[in-house]
Amino acid sequence: ARTPARTLWPLAGWIAGSLVMWGGFGFVAALGLLQLSFDWRQLVAGGLLFVAGLVASVSLHNRAYAYAGQRRAAVLLRSTCAWGPFAIGVLGAWISRMPDPDVVVPRLIEGYDDASLIVVVAVVVVLSLVRLSTTLLRLPTALRHAFADQERIARLRATGVRHSGVISVDQVCYSWIHDEPQVRGTVRFDSPSRGATVGLRTSTGR
């Protein structure tokens, strides 16, 4: 029998990979904007970190979904491990190249592009931190719910009684959970002779 998920430790390697890649990308991208130029090494590093971050995020999402059993928890974990280090990386670049407000504000008023780019970086920092805070607030609840469901399923498998049954689809909901359509159906058991209404999601091929 499968051991219920209780901690994120089995995903630590993928979480660490996502943190490093997105943090590095945020730092390199923001540093280039603040310097008002990108040399070829920064462009290559930024591109590689971005692609590696996407790969790490997709891999983390898939493994978290398979491990925790709930897509909502996987999506929030993926978002937290991308937006968090990205915001920290951008903030780190901002601190390392701290613009002087006495210089930036007059140039911004006069319409210089370099001042506008500095403002763009500041806006990115704020938006990234806002996005991070929303995912961080929702992630613990999603993980607790997913882990509680894992425990409940394990308990049912250990102490429950199996009955054969047939699922019939009663209604197609025309709503989707990510890329999977939702349906409403009924499970009818041979013994005891009763049914249960269920909500399901299925593949598009079905």
mmCIF file of C-alpha atoms in Angstrom:
data_model
loop_
_atom_site.group_PDB
_atom_site.id
_atom_site.type_symbol
_atom_site.label_atom_id
_atom_site.label_comp_id
_atom_site.label_asym_id
_atom_site.label_seq_id
_atom_site.Cartn_x
_atom_site.Cartn_y
_atom_site.Cartn_z
ATOM 1 C CA ALA A 1 0.000 0.000 0.000
ATOM 2 C CA ARG A 2 1.128 3.520 -0.749
ATOM 3 C CA THR A 3 2.381 5.546 2.233
ATOM 4 C CA PRO A 4 0.295 8.733 2.710
ATOM 5 C CA ALA A 5 2.047 12.032 1.990
ATOM 6 C CA ARG A 6 2.845 13.891 5.216
ATOM 7 C CA THR A 7 5.734 16.258 4.434
ATOM 8 C CA LEU A 8 7.386 17.904 1.437
ATOM 9 C CA TRP A 9 10.740 16.276 2.123
ATOM 10 C CA PRO A 10 10.527 13.824 -0.833
ATOM 11 C CA LEU A 11 10.165 16.865 -3.121
ATOM 12 C CA ALA A 12 13.079 18.784 -1.566
ATOM 13 C CA GLY A 13 15.401 18.318 -4.549
ATOM 14 C CA TRP A 14 12.860 19.640 -7.064
ATOM 15 C CA ILE A 15 11.917 22.513 -4.764
ATOM 16 C CA ALA A 16 15.580 23.473 -4.381
ATOM 17 C CA GLY A 17 16.101 23.328 -8.154
ATOM 18 C CA SER A 18 13.143 25.608 -8.779
ATOM 19 C CA LEU A 19 14.306 28.051 -6.098
ATOM 20 C CA VAL A 20 17.823 28.300 -7.537
ATOM 21 C CA MET A 21 16.770 28.658 -11.187
ATOM 22 C CA TRP A 22 14.067 31.282 -10.701
ATOM 23 C CA GLY A 23 16.127 33.209 -8.159
ATOM 24 C CA GLY A 24 19.052 33.339 -10.563
ATOM 25 C CA PHE A 25 16.846 34.374 -13.468
ATOM 26 C CA GLY A 26 15.244 37.189 -11.466
ATOM 27 C CA PHE A 27 18.639 38.489 -10.374
ATOM 28 C CA VAL A 28 20.223 38.378 -13.848
ATOM 29 C CA ALA A 29 17.198 39.942 -15.587
ATOM 30 C CA ALA A 30 16.789 42.760 -13.059
ATOM 31 C CA LEU A 31 20.536 43.451 -12.966
ATOM 32 C CA GLY A 32 20.623 43.883 -16.729
ATOM 33 C CA LEU A 33 17.702 46.301 -16.658
ATOM 34 C CA LEU A 34 19.258 48.337 -13.875
ATOM 35 C CA GLN A 35 22.572 48.461 -15.748
ATOM 36 C CA LEU A 36 20.640 49.468 -18.895
ATOM 37 C CA SER A 37 22.547 46.855 -20.880
ATOM 38 C CA PHE A 38 22.999 43.115 -21.252
ATOM 39 C CA ASP A 39 26.280 41.610 -22.360
ATOM 40 C CA TRP A 40 26.245 38.263 -24.126
ATOM 41 C CA ARG A 41 27.081 36.345 -20.950
ATOM 42 C CA GLN A 42 24.091 37.799 -19.128
ATOM 43 C CA LEU A 43 21.826 37.014 -22.074
ATOM 44 C CA VAL A 44 23.024 33.397 -22.234
ATOM 45 C CA ALA A 45 22.810 32.957 -18.464
ATOM 46 C CA GLY A 46 19.351 34.531 -18.330
ATOM 47 C CA GLY A 47 18.071 32.360 -21.170
ATOM 48 C CA LEU A 48 19.451 29.154 -19.679
ATOM 49 C CA LEU A 49 18.100 29.986 -16.213
ATOM 50 C CA PHE A 50 14.665 30.785 -17.652
ATOM 51 C CA VAL A 51 14.444 27.500 -19.560
ATOM 52 C CA ALA A 52 15.798 25.555 -16.572
ATOM 53 C CA GLY A 53 13.257 27.306 -14.338
ATOM 54 C CA LEU A 54 10.393 26.273 -16.608
ATOM 55 C CA VAL A 55 11.614 22.668 -16.643
ATOM 56 C CA ALA A 56 12.029 22.650 -12.860
ATOM 57 C CA SER A 57 8.541 24.126 -12.347
ATOM 58 C CA VAL A 58 6.856 21.610 -14.641
ATOM 59 C CA SER A 59 8.726 18.710 -13.042
ATOM 60 C CA LEU A 60 7.913 19.952 -9.536
ATOM 61 C CA HIS A 61 4.232 20.339 -10.441
ATOM 62 C CA ASN A 62 3.971 16.831 -11.872
ATOM 63 C CA ARG A 63 5.744 15.211 -8.933
ATOM 64 C CA ALA A 64 3.815 17.227 -6.357
ATOM 65 C CA TYR A 65 0.539 16.272 -8.038
ATOM 66 C CA ALA A 66 1.487 12.591 -8.045
ATOM 67 C CA TYR A 67 2.747 12.785 -4.455
ATOM 68 C CA ALA A 68 0.044 14.889 -2.766
ATOM 69 C CA GLY A 69 -2.800 13.746 -5.004
ATOM 70 C CA GLN A 70 -4.318 17.217 -5.451
ATOM 71 C CA ARG A 71 -3.727 19.584 -8.321
ATOM 72 C CA ARG A 72 -4.490 22.714 -6.253
ATOM 73 C CA ALA A 73 -1.673 21.933 -3.827
ATOM 74 C CA ALA A 74 0.688 21.195 -6.728
ATOM 75 C CA VAL A 75 -0.155 24.473 -8.505
ATOM 76 C CA LEU A 76 0.321 26.555 -5.348
ATOM 77 C CA LEU A 77 3.609 24.829 -4.509
ATOM 78 C CA ARG A 78 4.880 25.389 -8.044
ATOM 79 C CA SER A 79 3.856 29.058 -7.974
ATOM 80 C CA THR A 80 5.422 29.649 -4.562
ATOM 81 C CA CYS A 81 8.709 28.058 -5.629
ATOM 82 C CA ALA A 82 8.806 30.230 -8.757
ATOM 83 C CA TRP A 83 7.524 33.630 -7.604
ATOM 84 C CA GLY A 84 9.315 33.528 -4.252
ATOM 85 C CA PRO A 85 12.888 33.163 -5.525
ATOM 86 C CA PHE A 86 12.143 35.367 -8.539
ATOM 87 C CA ALA A 87 11.025 38.199 -6.235
ATOM 88 C CA ILE A 88 14.058 37.684 -3.992
ATOM 89 C CA GLY A 89 16.401 37.658 -7.004
ATOM 90 C CA VAL A 90 14.941 40.888 -8.406
ATOM 91 C CA LEU A 91 15.059 42.481 -4.951
ATOM 92 C CA GLY A 92 18.678 41.380 -4.533
ATOM 93 C CA ALA A 93 19.617 43.021 -7.833
ATOM 94 C CA TRP A 94 17.791 46.175 -6.784
ATOM 95 C CA ILE A 95 19.666 46.306 -3.467
ATOM 96 C CA SER A 96 23.036 45.633 -5.098
ATOM 97 C CA ARG A 97 22.460 48.460 -7.608
ATOM 98 C CA MET A 98 20.379 50.724 -5.345
ATOM 99 C CA PRO A 99 19.245 53.648 -7.525
ATOM 100 C CA ASP A 100 19.498 57.145 -6.060
ATOM 101 C CA PRO A 101 15.976 58.653 -5.899
ATOM 102 C CA ASP A 102 17.431 62.149 -6.252
ATOM 103 C CA VAL A 103 18.752 61.098 -9.654
ATOM 104 C CA VAL A 104 15.943 58.827 -10.814
ATOM 105 C CA VAL A 105 12.951 61.093 -10.096
ATOM 106 C CA PRO A 106 14.144 64.123 -12.139
ATOM 107 C CA ARG A 107 15.156 61.872 -15.053
ATOM 108 C CA LEU A 108 11.774 60.121 -14.873
ATOM 109 C CA ILE A 109 9.988 63.484 -15.032
ATOM 110 C CA GLU A 110 12.117 64.463 -18.023
ATOM 111 C CA GLY A 111 11.188 61.202 -19.776
ATOM 112 C CA TYR A 112 14.541 59.405 -19.888
ATOM 113 C CA ASP A 113 14.259 55.690 -20.736
ATOM 114 C CA ASP A 114 16.805 54.606 -18.140
ATOM 115 C CA ALA A 115 14.665 55.993 -15.318
ATOM 116 C CA SER A 116 11.602 54.263 -16.758
ATOM 117 C CA LEU A 117 13.404 50.900 -16.686
ATOM 118 C CA ILE A 118 14.306 51.407 -13.042
ATOM 119 C CA VAL A 119 10.630 52.068 -12.271
ATOM 120 C CA VAL A 120 9.714 48.896 -14.197
ATOM 121 C CA VAL A 121 12.051 46.869 -11.972
ATOM 122 C CA ALA A 122 10.490 48.433 -8.865
ATOM 123 C CA VAL A 123 6.989 47.532 -10.113
ATOM 124 C CA VAL A 124 8.124 43.960 -10.853
ATOM 125 C CA VAL A 125 9.458 43.668 -7.298
ATOM 126 C CA VAL A 126 6.143 44.826 -5.818
ATOM 127 C CA LEU A 127 3.970 42.624 -8.065
ATOM 128 C CA SER A 128 6.169 39.578 -7.435
ATOM 129 C CA LEU A 129 5.954 40.062 -3.676
ATOM 130 C CA VAL A 130 2.160 40.461 -3.886
ATOM 131 C CA ARG A 131 1.873 37.275 -5.937
ATOM 132 C CA LEU A 132 4.153 35.462 -3.504
ATOM 133 C CA SER A 133 2.091 36.561 -0.502
ATOM 134 C CA THR A 134 -1.156 35.288 -2.040
ATOM 135 C CA THR A 135 0.289 31.858 -2.796
ATOM 136 C CA LEU A 136 1.983 31.607 0.603
ATOM 137 C CA LEU A 137 -1.303 32.349 2.364
ATOM 138 C CA ARG A 138 -3.124 29.591 0.455
ATOM 139 C CA LEU A 139 -0.389 26.947 0.293
ATOM 140 C CA PRO A 140 -0.478 25.668 3.933
ATOM 141 C CA THR A 141 -4.246 25.098 3.799
ATOM 142 C CA ALA A 142 -3.985 23.304 0.460
ATOM 143 C CA LEU A 143 -1.202 21.031 1.739
ATOM 144 C CA ARG A 144 -3.071 20.212 4.966
ATOM 145 C CA HIS A 145 -6.172 19.349 2.953
ATOM 146 C CA ALA A 146 -4.185 17.172 0.542
ATOM 147 C CA PHE A 147 -2.345 15.341 3.343
ATOM 148 C CA ALA A 148 -5.611 14.821 5.277
ATOM 149 C CA ASP A 149 -7.191 13.284 2.174
ATOM 150 C CA GLN A 150 -4.184 10.981 1.809
ATOM 151 C CA GLU A 151 -4.610 9.818 5.417
ATOM 152 C CA ARG A 152 -8.340 9.285 4.924
ATOM 153 C CA ILE A 153 -7.808 7.257 1.755
ATOM 154 C CA ALA A 154 -5.147 5.128 3.479
ATOM 155 C CA ARG A 155 -7.513 4.532 6.415
ATOM 156 C CA LEU A 156 -10.336 3.502 4.088
ATOM 157 C CA ARG A 157 -8.044 1.100 2.235
ATOM 158 C CA ALA A 158 -6.950 -0.452 5.516
ATOM 159 C CA THR A 159 -10.322 -0.739 7.261
ATOM 160 C CA GLY A 160 -12.966 -0.417 4.549
ATOM 161 C CA VAL A 161 -14.833 -3.120 2.663
ATOM 162 C CA ARG A 162 -14.549 -3.355 -1.106
ATOM 163 C CA HIS A 163 -17.678 -3.601 -3.262
ATOM 164 C CA SER A 164 -17.816 -3.840 -7.022
ATOM 165 C CA GLY A 165 -19.790 -1.117 -8.757
ATOM 166 C CA VAL A 166 -20.578 0.553 -12.053
ATOM 167 C CA ILE A 167 -20.162 4.276 -12.770
ATOM 168 C CA SER A 168 -22.682 5.951 -15.060
ATOM 169 C CA VAL A 169 -22.299 9.523 -16.305
ATOM 170 C CA ASP A 170 -25.407 11.605 -15.588
ATOM 171 C CA GLN A 171 -24.254 15.081 -16.588
ATOM 172 C CA VAL A 172 -21.415 16.752 -18.446
ATOM 173 C CA CYS A 173 -20.723 19.977 -16.545
ATOM 174 C CA TYR A 174 -19.029 21.908 -19.363
ATOM 175 C CA SER A 175 -16.493 23.148 -16.830
ATOM 176 C CA TRP A 176 -12.836 22.229 -16.663
ATOM 177 C CA ILE A 177 -10.197 21.655 -14.003
ATOM 178 C CA HIS A 178 -7.148 22.806 -15.932
ATOM 179 C CA ASP A 179 -7.203 20.591 -19.048
ATOM 180 C CA GLU A 180 -9.628 17.934 -17.769
ATOM 181 C CA PRO A 181 -13.444 18.163 -18.192
ATOM 182 C CA GLN A 182 -15.750 17.616 -15.206
ATOM 183 C CA VAL A 183 -18.728 15.245 -15.144
ATOM 184 C CA ARG A 184 -21.351 14.211 -12.603
ATOM 185 C CA GLY A 185 -22.189 10.560 -12.237
ATOM 186 C CA THR A 186 -23.615 7.793 -10.083
ATOM 187 C CA VAL A 187 -21.856 4.737 -8.701
ATOM 188 C CA ARG A 188 -24.211 1.753 -8.347
ATOM 189 C CA PHE A 189 -22.964 -1.092 -6.173
ATOM 190 C CA ASP A 190 -23.890 -4.735 -6.501
ATOM 191 C CA SER A 191 -23.833 -5.234 -2.737
ATOM 192 C CA PRO A 192 -25.300 -3.494 -0.877
ATOM 193 C CA SER A 193 -27.795 -2.398 -3.523
ATOM 194 C CA ARG A 194 -27.408 1.354 -3.274
ATOM 195 C CA GLY A 195 -25.634 4.135 -5.130
ATOM 196 C CA ALA A 196 -23.611 7.255 -4.519
ATOM 197 C CA THR A 197 -23.428 10.506 -6.472
ATOM 198 C CA VAL A 198 -19.886 11.490 -7.443
ATOM 199 C CA GLY A 199 -18.091 14.350 -9.152
ATOM 200 C CA LEU A 200 -15.343 13.272 -11.513
ATOM 201 C CA ARG A 201 -12.895 14.710 -13.972
ATOM 202 C CA THR A 202 -11.824 12.744 -16.995
ATOM 203 C CA SER A 203 -9.518 12.992 -19.977
ATOM 204 C CA THR A 204 -10.540 14.827 -23.155
ATOM 205 C CA GLY A 205 -10.229 11.560 -25.088
ATOM 206 C CA ARG A 206 -13.182 10.089 -23.224
#
